[in-house]
CSV table of C-alpha atoms in Angstrom, one decimal:
chain,number,residue,atom,x,y,z
A,1,UNK,CA,-49.8,5.0,-10.3
A,2,UNK,CA,-50.3,1.5,-9.6
A,3,UNK,CA,-49.4,-0.6,-6.3
A,4,UNK,CA,-45.5,-1.6,-5.7
A,5,UNK,CA,-47.9,-5.3,-5.3
A,6,UNK,CA,-49.6,-4.6,-8.3
A,7,UNK,CA,-48.7,-6.3,-12.0
A,8,UNK,CA,-48.6,-3.5,-13.5
A,9,UNK,CA,-46.2,-0.7,-11.3
A,10,UNK,CA,-43.0,-2.4,-13.6
A,11,UNK,CA,-44.5,-2.0,-16.7
A,12,UNK,CA,-45.8,1.7,-16.0
A,13,UNK,CA,-42.5,3.1,-14.1
A,14,UNK,CA,-40.5,5.1,-16.9
A,15,UNK,CA,-36.7,4.2,-16.0
A,16,UNK,CA,-34.5,1.3,-16.9
A,17,UNK,CA,-33.1,-1.1,-14.5
A,18,UNK,CA,-30.2,0.3,-12.8
A,19,UNK,CA,-27.6,-2.8,-12.8
A,20,UNK,CA,-24.1,-0.7,-11.4
A,21,UNK,CA,-22.7,-5.1,-11.8
A,22,UNK,CA,-23.4,-6.4,-15.4
A,23,UNK,CA,-21.1,-9.6,-16.2
A,24,UNK,CA,-21.0,-8.5,-19.6
A,25,UNK,CA,-20.6,-5.3,-19.5
A,26,UNK,CA,-18.0,-5.9,-16.8
A,27,UNK,CA,-15.8,-8.0,-19.3
A,28,UNK,CA,-16.0,-5.6,-22.0
A,29,UNK,CA,-15.6,-2.3,-19.9
A,30,UNK,CA,-12.5,-4.2,-17.9
A,31,UNK,CA,-10.9,-5.5,-21.5
A,32,UNK,CA,-11.6,-2.2,-22.9
A,33,UNK,CA,-9.6,-0.9,-18.7
A,34,UNK,CA,-7.2,-3.6,-20.2
A,35,UNK,CA,-6.0,-2.7,-23.9
A,36,UNK,CA,-5.6,1.3,-21.9
A,37,UNK,CA,-3.5,0.0,-19.7
A,38,UNK,CA,-1.2,-1.6,-21.3
A,39,UNK,CA,-1.1,0.9,-24.1
A,40,UNK,CA,-0.2,3.5,-21.4
A,41,UNK,CA,2.4,1.2,-19.6
A,42,UNK,CA,4.2,0.7,-22.5
A,43,UNK,CA,4.2,4.5,-24.1
A,44,UNK,CA,5.1,6.4,-20.9
A,45,UNK,CA,8.5,7.1,-21.2
A,46,UNK,CA,7.2,9.6,-24.6
A,47,UNK,CA,5.3,11.4,-21.8
A,48,UNK,CA,7.2,14.0,-19.7
A,49,UNK,CA,8.0,12.4,-16.0
A,50,UNK,CA,7.3,15.3,-14.7
A,51,UNK,CA,3.2,17.2,-14.9
A,52,UNK,CA,3.9,20.6,-16.4
A,53,UNK,CA,0.7,22.1,-16.0
A,54,UNK,CA,-0.1,24.6,-13.6
A,55,UNK,CA,-2.4,24.8,-10.2
A,56,UNK,CA,-6.6,24.4,-10.7
A,57,UNK,CA,-6.1,23.6,-14.4
A,58,UNK,CA,-8.8,20.4,-14.3
A,59,UNK,CA,-11.2,22.7,-12.7
A,60,UNK,CA,-11.5,24.4,-16.3
A,61,UNK,CA,-11.6,21.3,-18.0
A,62,UNK,CA,-14.0,19.3,-16.7
A,63,UNK,CA,-18.3,20.0,-15.7
A,64,UNK,CA,-19.0,21.7,-12.1
A,65,UNK,CA,-21.3,19.2,-11.9
A,66,UNK,CA,-22.2,15.3,-12.2
A,67,UNK,CA,-23.7,14.4,-15.1
A,68,UNK,CA,-27.2,13.5,-14.5
A,69,UNK,CA,-27.3,10.7,-16.9
A,70,UNK,CA,-25.1,8.3,-17.9
A,71,UNK,CA,-21.8,8.9,-20.1
A,72,UNK,CA,-19.9,6.1,-22.3
A,73,UNK,CA,-17.6,4.3,-21.4
A,74,UNK,CA,-15.0,5.5,-24.1
A,75,UNK,CA,-16.2,9.4,-23.5
A,76,UNK,CA,-14.3,8.8,-20.3
A,77,UNK,CA,-11.8,6.9,-21.0
A,78,UNK,CA,-11.0,9.8,-23.7
A,79,UNK,CA,-10.6,12.5,-20.5
A,80,UNK,CA,-9.0,10.4,-19.0
A,81,UNK,CA,-6.1,10.4,-22.1
A,82,UNK,CA,-6.8,13.8,-22.3
A,83,UNK,CA,-7.5,15.7,-18.9
A,84,UNK,CA,-6.1,13.7,-16.5
A,85,UNK,CA,-3.1,12.0,-17.7
A,86,UNK,CA,-1.6,15.6,-18.6
A,87,UNK,CA,-1.4,15.9,-15.2
A,88,UNK,CA,0.3,13.2,-14.2
A,89,UNK,CA,3.3,12.7,-12.8
A,90,UNK,CA,4.5,9.3,-13.6
A,91,UNK,CA,5.7,7.7,-10.8
A,92,UNK,CA,6.0,4.2,-13.1
A,93,UNK,CA,8.5,6.8,-16.3
A,94,UNK,CA,11.2,4.8,-16.1
A,95,UNK,CA,12.8,8.0,-16.5
A,96,UNK,CA,11.4,8.5,-12.5
A,97,UNK,CA,14.7,8.9,-10.5
A,98,UNK,CA,12.9,11.0,-7.2
A,99,UNK,CA,12.1,10.0,-3.7
A,100,UNK,CA,11.7,6.0,-3.8
A,101,UNK,CA,10.1,3.9,-6.7
A,102,UNK,CA,6.7,2.7,-6.4
A,103,UNK,CA,7.7,-0.5,-8.2
A,104,UNK,CA,4.5,-2.6,-9.9
A,105,UNK,CA,4.4,-5.9,-11.4
A,106,UNK,CA,2.0,-7.8,-13.5
A,107,UNK,CA,1.7,-10.6,-10.9
A,108,UNK,CA,0.8,-7.7,-8.4
A,109,UNK,CA,-2.0,-6.0,-11.2
A,110,UNK,CA,-3.6,-9.4,-11.4
A,111,UNK,CA,-3.2,-9.5,-7.1
A,112,UNK,CA,-5.1,-6.5,-7.1
A,113,UNK,CA,-8.0,-7.3,-9.5
A,114,UNK,CA,-8.3,-9.8,-7.7
A,115,UNK,CA,-8.5,-8.0,-4.6
A,116,UNK,CA,-10.8,-6.0,-5.7
A,117,UNK,CA,-13.2,-8.4,-7.4
A,118,UNK,CA,-13.7,-10.5,-3.7
A,119,UNK,CA,-13.9,-6.5,-2.1
A,120,UNK,CA,-13.8,-8.7,1.4
A,121,UNK,CA,-13.8,-6.6,4.4
A,122,UNK,CA,-12.2,-8.7,6.6
A,123,UNK,CA,-11.8,-7.5,9.5
A,124,UNK,CA,-11.9,-10.9,11.7
A,125,UNK,CA,-11.4,-14.1,10.9
A,126,UNK,CA,-14.8,-14.9,10.0
A,127,UNK,CA,-15.3,-12.5,8.1
A,128,UNK,CA,-12.8,-13.6,5.4
A,129,UNK,CA,-11.1,-16.9,7.0
A,130,UNK,CA,-9.0,-16.9,3.6
A,131,UNK,CA,-8.3,-13.6,3.6
A,132,UNK,CA,-6.6,-13.8,7.0
A,133,UNK,CA,-5.0,-17.1,6.9
A,134,UNK,CA,-3.4,-16.1,3.3
A,135,UNK,CA,-1.7,-12.4,5.1
A,136,UNK,CA,-0.6,-14.5,8.2
A,137,UNK,CA,1.4,-17.5,5.6
A,138,UNK,CA,2.0,-14.2,3.5
A,139,UNK,CA,4.0,-12.9,6.6
A,140,UNK,CA,5.9,-15.4,7.2
A,141,UNK,CA,6.9,-16.2,3.9
A,142,UNK,CA,8.4,-12.5,3.5
A,143,UNK,CA,9.6,-12.8,7.3
A,144,UNK,CA,11.9,-16.3,6.0
A,145,UNK,CA,13.3,-14.1,2.8
A,146,UNK,CA,14.4,-12.0,5.4
A,147,UNK,CA,16.2,-14.7,7.5
A,148,UNK,CA,14.4,-12.8,10.6
A,149,UNK,CA,14.1,-14.9,13.7
A,150,UNK,CA,10.8,-16.8,15.4
A,151,UNK,CA,10.4,-14.1,17.3
A,152,UNK,CA,8.7,-11.9,15.0
A,153,UNK,CA,6.4,-15.2,13.3
A,154,UNK,CA,2.9,-16.8,13.3
A,155,UNK,CA,5.2,-19.9,13.2
A,156,UNK,CA,7.0,-18.6,16.4
A,157,UNK,CA,5.8,-16.1,19.2
A,158,UNK,CA,5.2,-13.0,17.3
A,159,UNK,CA,3.4,-11.5,14.2
A,160,UNK,CA,3.2,-9.5,10.7
A,161,UNK,CA,0.2,-8.0,9.7
A,162,UNK,CA,0.5,-6.0,6.3
A,163,UNK,CA,-0.4,-1.9,7.0
A,164,UNK,CA,-1.4,0.7,3.7
A,165,UNK,CA,1.6,2.8,5.1
A,166,UNK,CA,5.3,2.8,7.2
A,167,UNK,CA,2.8,6.0,8.8
A,168,UNK,CA,-0.1,3.2,10.1
A,169,UNK,CA,3.0,0.8,11.2
A,170,UNK,CA,4.8,3.7,13.3
A,171,UNK,CA,1.3,4.6,15.0
A,172,UNK,CA,0.0,1.2,16.0
A,173,UNK,CA,3.2,0.6,18.1
A,174,UNK,CA,3.8,4.0,18.9
A,175,UNK,CA,-0.4,3.3,21.0
A,176,UNK,CA,1.5,-0.2,21.8
A,177,UNK,CA,4.3,1.0,23.8
A,178,UNK,CA,2.0,4.1,25.2
A,179,UNK,CA,-0.5,1.7,26.6
A,180,UNK,CA,2.3,-0.5,28.2
A,181,UNK,CA,4.1,2.2,29.5
A,182,UNK,CA,0.9,4.0,30.9
A,183,UNK,CA,0.1,0.9,32.3
A,184,UNK,CA,3.6,0.9,34.8
A,185,UNK,CA,3.7,4.9,35.2
A,186,UNK,CA,-0.4,5.7,35.5
A,187,UNK,CA,-2.5,7.1,32.4
A,188,UNK,CA,-2.0,10.7,33.9
A,189,UNK,CA,1.6,10.9,33.0
A,190,UNK,CA,1.6,11.0,29.1
A,191,UNK,CA,3.8,14.6,29.3
A,192,UNK,CA,6.5,12.3,30.8
A,193,UNK,CA,7.0,10.1,28.0
A,194,UNK,CA,9.6,11.0,26.0
A,195,UNK,CA,10.6,9.1,22.2
A,196,UNK,CA,13.5,9.2,19.7
A,197,UNK,CA,15.0,9.2,16.3
A,198,UNK,CA,18.2,11.3,14.6
A,199,UNK,CA,17.5,14.3,12.0
A,200,UNK,CA,17.1,11.3,9.0
A,201,UNK,CA,14.2,9.5,10.9
A,202,UNK,CA,11.1,10.3,8.1
A,203,UNK,CA,9.1,13.4,9.6
A,204,UNK,CA,5.6,10.7,9.7
A,205,UNK,CA,7.2,9.8,13.3
A,206,UNK,CA,6.8,12.8,14.7
A,207,UNK,CA,3.4,13.3,13.5
A,208,UNK,CA,2.2,9.8,14.8
A,209,UNK,CA,4.2,11.5,17.6
A,210,UNK,CA,1.6,13.9,18.2
A,211,UNK,CA,-0.8,12.1,17.6
A,212,UNK,CA,-0.6,9.3,20.1
A,213,UNK,CA,-0.4,12.4,22.5
A,214,UNK,CA,3.5,12.7,23.0
A,215,UNK,CA,3.8,16.6,23.5
A,216,UNK,CA,5.8,18.0,21.0
A,217,UNK,CA,8.5,19.0,23.7
A,218,UNK,CA,8.9,15.4,24.2
A,219,UNK,CA,10.3,14.6,20.9
A,220,UNK,CA,13.4,14.1,20.4
A,221,UNK,CA,15.5,14.0,16.9
A,222,UNK,CA,19.0,13.5,17.8
A,223,UNK,CA,21.6,15.3,15.1
A,224,UNK,CA,24.1,12.9,13.4
A,225,UNK,CA,27.6,13.1,11.4
A,226,UNK,CA,28.6,12.9,7.8
A,227,UNK,CA,32.0,11.2,9.3
A,228,UNK,CA,29.1,8.7,10.0
A,229,UNK,CA,26.8,8.2,6.8
A,230,UNK,CA,23.8,9.8,8.7
A,231,UNK,CA,23.3,7.1,11.2
A,232,UNK,CA,22.1,7.8,14.4
A,233,UNK,CA,25.3,7.0,16.9
A,234,UNK,CA,24.1,5.0,20.2
A,235,UNK,CA,26.7,6.9,22.1
A,236,UNK,CA,24.7,10.2,21.6
A,237,UNK,CA,21.7,8.6,21.9
A,238,UNK,CA,22.8,7.2,25.7
A,239,UNK,CA,23.5,11.4,26.3
A,240,UNK,CA,19.9,12.3,25.5
A,241,UNK,CA,18.2,9.9,27.1
A,242,UNK,CA,20.1,9.9,30.2
A,243,UNK,CA,20.0,13.8,30.0
A,244,UNK,CA,15.9,12.8,29.9
A,245,UNK,CA,15.7,10.1,33.0
A,246,UNK,CA,17.7,12.5,35.2
A,247,UNK,CA,15.0,15.5,34.7
A,248,UNK,CA,12.7,12.5,35.5
A,249,UNK,CA,10.9,12.0,32.3
A,250,UNK,CA,10.1,8.3,31.3
A,251,UNK,CA,12.0,7.2,27.5
A,252,UNK,CA,9.3,5.4,25.7
A,253,UNK,CA,10.1,4.9,22.2
A,254,UNK,CA,12.8,4.7,19.4
A,255,UNK,CA,12.8,4.7,15.7
A,256,UNK,CA,15.9,3.5,13.8
A,257,UNK,CA,15.8,3.5,10.4
A,258,UNK,CA,17.6,1.4,7.9
A,259,UNK,CA,17.7,3.2,5.1
A,260,UNK,CA,16.6,7.3,5.5
A,261,UNK,CA,14.8,8.8,2.8
A,262,UNK,CA,17.3,11.8,2.9
A,263,UNK,CA,20.5,9.7,2.1
A,264,UNK,CA,19.6,5.7,2.8
A,265,UNK,CA,21.4,5.7,5.8
A,266,UNK,CA,21.3,2.6,8.1
A,267,UNK,CA,21.1,2.9,12.3
A,268,UNK,CA,23.4,1.0,13.7
A,269,UNK,CA,20.9,-1.7,15.6
A,270,UNK,CA,22.9,-4.2,17.9
A,271,UNK,CA,24.6,-0.7,19.1
A,272,UNK,CA,21.3,0.9,19.8
A,273,UNK,CA,19.1,-2.1,21.2
A,274,UNK,CA,21.7,-2.0,24.2
A,275,UNK,CA,20.3,1.6,24.8
A,276,UNK,CA,16.9,0.8,24.3
A,277,UNK,CA,17.2,-2.5,26.5
A,278,UNK,CA,19.2,-0.6,29.1
A,279,UNK,CA,15.7,2.5,29.8
A,280,UNK,CA,12.9,-0.9,28.7
A,281,UNK,CA,12.2,1.8,25.3
A,282,UNK,CA,10.6,-0.1,22.3
A,283,UNK,CA,12.5,-0.3,19.8
A,284,UNK,CA,11.3,0.1,16.6
A,285,UNK,CA,12.8,-0.6,12.9
A,286,UNK,CA,11.8,1.5,9.6
A,287,UNK,CA,13.5,-0.7,7.1
A,288,UNK,CA,10.3,1.1,4.6
A,289,UNK,CA,12.7,1.2,1.7
A,290,UNK,CA,15.8,-0.8,2.2
A,291,UNK,CA,14.5,-3.8,4.2
A,292,UNK,CA,13.7,-5.2,0.9
A,293,UNK,CA,16.9,-5.3,0.1
A,294,UNK,CA,17.7,-7.7,2.6
A,295,UNK,CA,16.5,-10.8,1.3
A,296,UNK,CA,19.5,-10.5,-0.7
A,297,UNK,CA,22.5,-11.9,1.3
A,298,UNK,CA,24.9,-9.7,0.7
A,299,UNK,CA,22.1,-6.7,2.0
A,300,UNK,CA,21.1,-9.0,5.3
A,301,UNK,CA,23.9,-7.7,7.1
A,302,UNK,CA,22.1,-4.5,7.9
A,303,UNK,CA,19.1,-6.0,9.8
A,304,UNK,CA,22.0,-7.7,12.5
A,305,UNK,CA,20.9,-6.7,15.9
A,306,UNK,CA,16.9,-7.2,14.7
A,307,UNK,CA,16.2,-10.2,16.8
A,308,UNK,CA,16.5,-7.5,19.5
A,309,UNK,CA,14.1,-5.2,18.2
A,310,UNK,CA,10.1,-4.8,19.2
A,311,UNK,CA,9.1,-4.0,15.8
A,312,UNK,CA,10.1,-3.8,12.3
A,313,UNK,CA,8.1,-2.5,8.9
A,314,UNK,CA,9.3,-2.5,5.5
A,315,UNK,CA,6.9,-1.6,2.3
A,316,UNK,CA,6.8,-4.2,-0.9
A,317,UNK,CA,5.2,-1.2,-2.5
A,318,UNK,CA,8.6,0.2,-2.7
A,319,UNK,CA,11.0,-2.1,-3.8
A,320,UNK,CA,9.0,-6.2,-4.2
A,321,UNK,CA,7.4,-4.5,-6.8
A,322,UNK,CA,3.7,-4.6,-5.2
A,323,UNK,CA,1.8,-1.7,-6.0
A,324,UNK,CA,0.6,0.5,-2.9
A,325,UNK,CA,0.1,0.8,-0.6
A,326,UNK,CA,0.7,-2.4,1.0
A,327,UNK,CA,3.9,-2.1,4.5
A,328,UNK,CA,4.3,-5.2,6.1
A,329,UNK,CA,4.7,-4.4,10.2
A,330,UNK,CA,5.8,-7.5,12.4
A,331,UNK,CA,5.5,-7.7,16.0
A,332,UNK,CA,7.6,-9.4,18.6
A,333,UNK,CA,4.2,-8.7,21.1
A,334,UNK,CA,0.9,-9.8,19.1
A,335,UNK,CA,-0.2,-9.4,22.7
A,336,UNK,CA,0.6,-6.2,23.4
A,337,UNK,CA,-0.4,-4.5,19.9
A,338,UNK,CA,-4.2,-6.5,20.2
A,339,UNK,CA,-5.0,-4.7,23.8
A,340,UNK,CA,-3.8,-1.8,22.7
A,341,UNK,CA,-5.9,-1.5,20.0
A,342,UNK,CA,-8.7,-3.9,20.1
A,343,UNK,CA,-12.7,-2.9,19.8
A,344,UNK,CA,-15.2,-5.7,21.1
A,345,UNK,CA,-18.8,-4.4,19.8
A,346,UNK,CA,-21.9,-6.9,19.9
A,347,UNK,CA,-22.1,-7.1,16.5
A,348,UNK,CA,-18.5,-8.6,15.4
A,349,UNK,CA,-19.0,-10.9,18.6
A,350,UNK,CA,-18.6,-14.6,17.3
A,351,UNK,CA,-17.6,-17.8,18.7
A,352,UNK,CA,-13.9,-18.6,16.4
A,353,UNK,CA,-13.1,-14.5,17.7
A,354,UNK,CA,-14.1,-15.2,21.4
A,355,UNK,CA,-11.9,-19.1,21.5
A,356,UNK,CA,-8.8,-16.7,21.0
A,357,UNK,CA,-7.9,-19.2,18.2
A,358,UNK,CA,-7.5,-17.1,15.3
A,359,UNK,CA,-6.6,-13.5,14.4
A,360,UNK,CA,-8.6,-10.7,14.0
A,361,UNK,CA,-6.7,-8.0,12.3
A,362,UNK,CA,-9.2,-5.1,13.0
A,363,UNK,CA,-7.6,-5.9,16.8
A,364,UNK,CA,-3.9,-5.2,14.5
A,365,UNK,CA,-4.4,-1.6,13.0
A,366,UNK,CA,-6.4,1.7,13.7
A,367,UNK,CA,-9.8,0.8,11.5
A,368,UNK,CA,-11.6,-1.9,11.6
A,369,UNK,CA,-12.6,-2.2,7.7
A,370,UNK,CA,-9.4,-3.7,5.6
A,371,UNK,CA,-8.9,-5.0,1.8
A,372,UNK,CA,-7.5,-8.2,0.8
A,373,UNK,CA,-4.1,-7.0,0.2
A,374,UNK,CA,-2.1,-10.7,1.0
A,375,UNK,CA,-3.3,-11.3,-2.9
A,376,UNK,CA,-1.6,-9.2,-4.5
A,377,UNK,CA,1.5,-10.0,-1.9
A,378,UNK,CA,1.0,-13.6,-2.1
A,379,UNK,CA,1.2,-13.1,-6.8
A,380,UNK,CA,4.3,-11.9,-6.6
A,381,UNK,CA,6.4,-14.2,-4.4
A,382,UNK,CA,4.8,-17.2,-6.3
A,383,UNK,CA,4.8,-15.1,-10.1
A,384,UNK,CA,8.5,-14.3,-9.8
A,385,UNK,CA,9.9,-16.8,-6.5
A,386,UNK,CA,12.7,-15.2,-4.3
A,387,UNK,CA,15.5,-15.8,-7.5
A,388,UNK,CA,13.9,-13.2,-9.6
A,389,UNK,CA,13.2,-10.8,-6.4
A,390,UNK,CA,17.2,-10.8,-5.7
A,391,UNK,CA,17.6,-10.2,-9.5
A,392,UNK,CA,15.1,-7.6,-9.5
A,393,UNK,CA,16.9,-5.6,-6.2
A,394,UNK,CA,20.3,-5.9,-7.6
A,395,UNK,CA,19.7,-4.8,-10.7
A,396,UNK,CA,18.5,-1.5,-9.6
A,397,UNK,CA,22.2,-1.5,-7.3
A,398,UNK,CA,24.0,-2.3,-10.5
A,399,UNK,CA,22.4,0.9,-12.8
A,400,UNK,CA,22.9,2.9,-9.2
A,401,UNK,CA,26.8,1.8,-9.3
A,402,UNK,CA,26.5,2.4,-12.9
A,403,UNK,CA,25.9,5.6,-12.7
A,404,UNK,CA,28.0,6.0,-9.2
A,405,UNK,CA,30.6,6.0,-11.7
A,406,UNK,CA,29.5,8.4,-13.8
A,407,UNK,CA,29.3,10.7,-11.3
A,408,UNK,CA,33.1,10.0,-9.8
A,409,UNK,CA,34.7,10.4,-13.5
A,410,UNK,CA,33.7,14.0,-14.0
A,411,UNK,CA,35.9,16.1,-11.7
A,412,UNK,CA,32.8,18.5,-11.6
A,413,UNK,CA,30.9,16.4,-9.7
A,414,UNK,CA,30.9,14.8,-6.5
A,415,UNK,CA,29.6,11.7,-4.0
A,416,UNK,CA,28.0,13.4,-1.5
A,417,UNK,CA,27.4,10.7,0.2
A,418,UNK,CA,28.6,6.9,-0.4
A,419,UNK,CA,25.9,4.7,-1.7
A,420,UNK,CA,24.8,1.8,0.0
A,421,UNK,CA,22.1,0.4,-2.2
A,422,UNK,CA,20.3,1.9,-5.6
A,423,UNK,CA,20.5,6.3,-4.3
A,424,UNK,CA,22.7,8.0,-5.6
A,425,UNK,CA,23.4,11.6,-3.3
A,426,UNK,CA,25.7,14.3,-5.4
A,427,UNK,CA,26.3,17.1,-6.3
A,428,UNK,CA,28.2,19.7,-9.7
A,429,UNK,CA,30.5,21.2,-7.4
A,430,UNK,CA,32.0,24.4,-8.6
A,431,UNK,CA,34.9,25.2,-6.9
A,432,UNK,CA,35.1,28.3,-5.8
A,433,UNK,CA,32.9,31.0,-7.1
A,434,UNK,CA,29.3,30.3,-7.2
A,435,UNK,CA,27.2,29.3,-4.0
A,436,UNK,CA,26.8,25.1,-4.4
A,437,UNK,CA,23.7,25.5,-3.2
A,438,UNK,CA,22.6,27.9,-5.6
A,439,UNK,CA,23.6,25.9,-8.4
A,440,UNK,CA,22.7,22.8,-7.5
A,441,UNK,CA,18.4,24.2,-7.1
A,442,UNK,CA,19.5,25.5,-10.8
A,443,UNK,CA,21.1,22.4,-12.5
A,444,UNK,CA,17.8,20.2,-10.4
A,445,UNK,CA,15.2,22.7,-12.2
A,446,UNK,CA,17.0,22.8,-15.4
A,447,UNK,CA,16.8,18.9,-15.5
A,448,UNK,CA,13.1,18.4,-13.8
A,449,UNK,CA,11.7,20.9,-16.6
A,450,UNK,CA,12.9,19.3,-19.2
A,451,UNK,CA,10.0,16.5,-18.5
A,452,UNK,CA,13.3,14.0,-19.4
A,453,UNK,CA,13.9,13.3,-15.8
A,454,UNK,CA,13.0,13.4,-12.5
A,455,UNK,CA,15.3,14.2,-9.9
A,456,UNK,CA,14.5,15.5,-6.7
A,457,UNK,CA,17.2,16.7,-3.6
A,458,UNK,CA,18.0,16.9,0.6
A,459,UNK,CA,19.6,18.8,3.0
A,460,UNK,CA,22.2,16.3,5.4
A,461,UNK,CA,24.5,17.9,7.2
A,462,UNK,CA,23.9,21.2,6.3
A,463,UNK,CA,24.9,20.4,2.6
A,464,UNK,CA,22.0,20.7,-0.5
A,465,UNK,CA,22.9,17.7,-2.4
A,466,UNK,CA,20.8,16.1,-5.2
A,467,UNK,CA,19.4,12.2,-4.9
A,468,UNK,CA,19.2,10.1,-7.7
A,469,UNK,CA,17.0,7.3,-6.9
A,470,UNK,CA,17.4,4.2,-9.9
A,471,UNK,CA,14.2,1.5,-9.2
A,472,UNK,CA,10.9,2.1,-11.5
A,473,UNK,CA,10.0,-0.9,-12.4
A,474,UNK,CA,10.8,-0.1,-15.9
A,475,UNK,CA,14.4,1.2,-15.8
A,476,UNK,CA,16.8,0.1,-17.9
A,477,UNK,CA,20.6,1.0,-18.4
A,478,UNK,CA,19.3,3.4,-21.2
A,479,UNK,CA,17.2,5.0,-19.6
A,480,UNK,CA,20.2,6.0,-16.6
A,481,UNK,CA,22.5,6.6,-19.7
A,482,UNK,CA,20.2,9.0,-20.9
A,483,UNK,CA,19.9,10.5,-17.8
A,484,UNK,CA,23.6,11.4,-17.0
A,485,UNK,CA,24.0,12.3,-20.3
A,486,UNK,CA,21.0,16.0,-19.7
A,487,UNK,CA,23.1,16.4,-16.7
A,488,UNK,CA,26.3,16.8,-18.2
A,489,UNK,CA,24.6,18.6,-20.3
A,490,UNK,CA,22.7,20.9,-18.1
A,491,UNK,CA,26.1,21.6,-16.1
A,492,UNK,CA,27.9,22.6,-19.3
A,493,UNK,CA,25.5,25.8,-19.9
A,494,UNK,CA,25.4,26.3,-16.2
A,495,UNK,CA,29.7,26.0,-15.7
A,496,UNK,CA,30.0,28.0,-18.6
A,497,UNK,CA,27.4,30.8,-17.5
A,498,UNK,CA,24.9,30.2,-20.0
A,499,UNK,CA,22.5,30.9,-17.9
A,500,UNK,CA,20.8,33.7,-19.3
A,501,UNK,CA,16.5,33.2,-19.6
A,502,UNK,CA,17.3,33.3,-22.8
A,503,UNK,CA,19.5,30.7,-23.4
A,504,UNK,CA,18.0,28.3,-20.1
A,505,UNK,CA,14.6,28.5,-21.8
A,506,UNK,CA,16.1,28.1,-25.5
A,507,UNK,CA,17.4,25.1,-24.8
A,508,UNK,CA,15.7,23.0,-21.7
A,509,UNK,CA,12.7,24.4,-22.0
A,510,UNK,CA,13.0,26.7,-18.0
A,511,UNK,CA,13.9,30.2,-17.5
């Protein structure tokens, strides 16, 4: 074999040159993929919403080892169609009414294409000035849409950052609150720190607390009541905090919620801020789902009192047509966030950062690397404008209101929690006889097994209820009407006692 610098070396090599990014091959495959995706969206409602496969199905369909030689793009897409799609629960289906929606749009998709195209690793300003500065602009734009005070904006004294999920936003602000407190009481006093939420606060809160070192015994979950729509009562919170202070503990952090996962309850921010302020507690507001609705004037009152919070997060990927993942976090004191999360290795030092004249987003998050996510949100805001985004929110709320009307019109059903946004919490009421939880579990299982609708459940105040969340991008009134028709039909079978395994399987595809 010739040496590396010998002219015959390349000619002697039997391996063709590998080019992982050839512009013409990319052009061809990208067009094929766009056609594939467009067809998927066009036909998505023909698939069962909830995947019908069994655990481990894919391992039997695919080889145990990767291919040694390249496979054609067409072969790969065929496997996606035959093996991957059947194992998908289709969150984008217009028949998806479970959890909260994961909204999408054409603008967000092409924004994601640009984000992927540039592959920016914008950990600091110098690594990609446009990535940093566009994110700052977009965060202030959205803050203006929500009518947030200047204290949360770069144009004021605060600022915002795009995190991945609410979990990351809570984690970052918890670290910030913890470090601020330990500077006062001493670094060896972590065992004294106490955090607060309600029994409706998202489970990610407890997980984040454990990650930052809060002792599990110091995580308070204050009970809520159905007569307050499961919102956190400031009087109850004050009572719990007073007991902790009397025991020598240090109140640290309160996670209030605007739109809880179970029932979309809204915690009273003004009253909670009074308590938090008195005891020096960091007040974070988790508005992951319902916060987006506050771009509409008729919902903005749910954020009344936000000017007294220390931080706020909401997730445009839930209701503002931006693909996962996109969680916006605003803080009043960016300096505290940066102090708690900053790193400054020699290999990242540069003149703009040293001058303190720029934002380095690596110091606003847990990790270092970060994607150019602002492009997605920027394209959404520019392509649709505030007017169309408000229309989108109102359309979902209108359809939820319609479904709520269907439920109220049938005496066999009841609304369990008053609707605030586009989630309807309801149940089939047996009026004596059958156990209501067992009956509604059967109803949910049977409806979901048809593949025509996917709902989820929750338990609040000891009551098992069904959740019907309207918000998938492709959902229209006809899908809501069809879902209600199916729910009523299943209820007919259950209430008439036709619940034998044979009948249920024959009619609805389940036992």
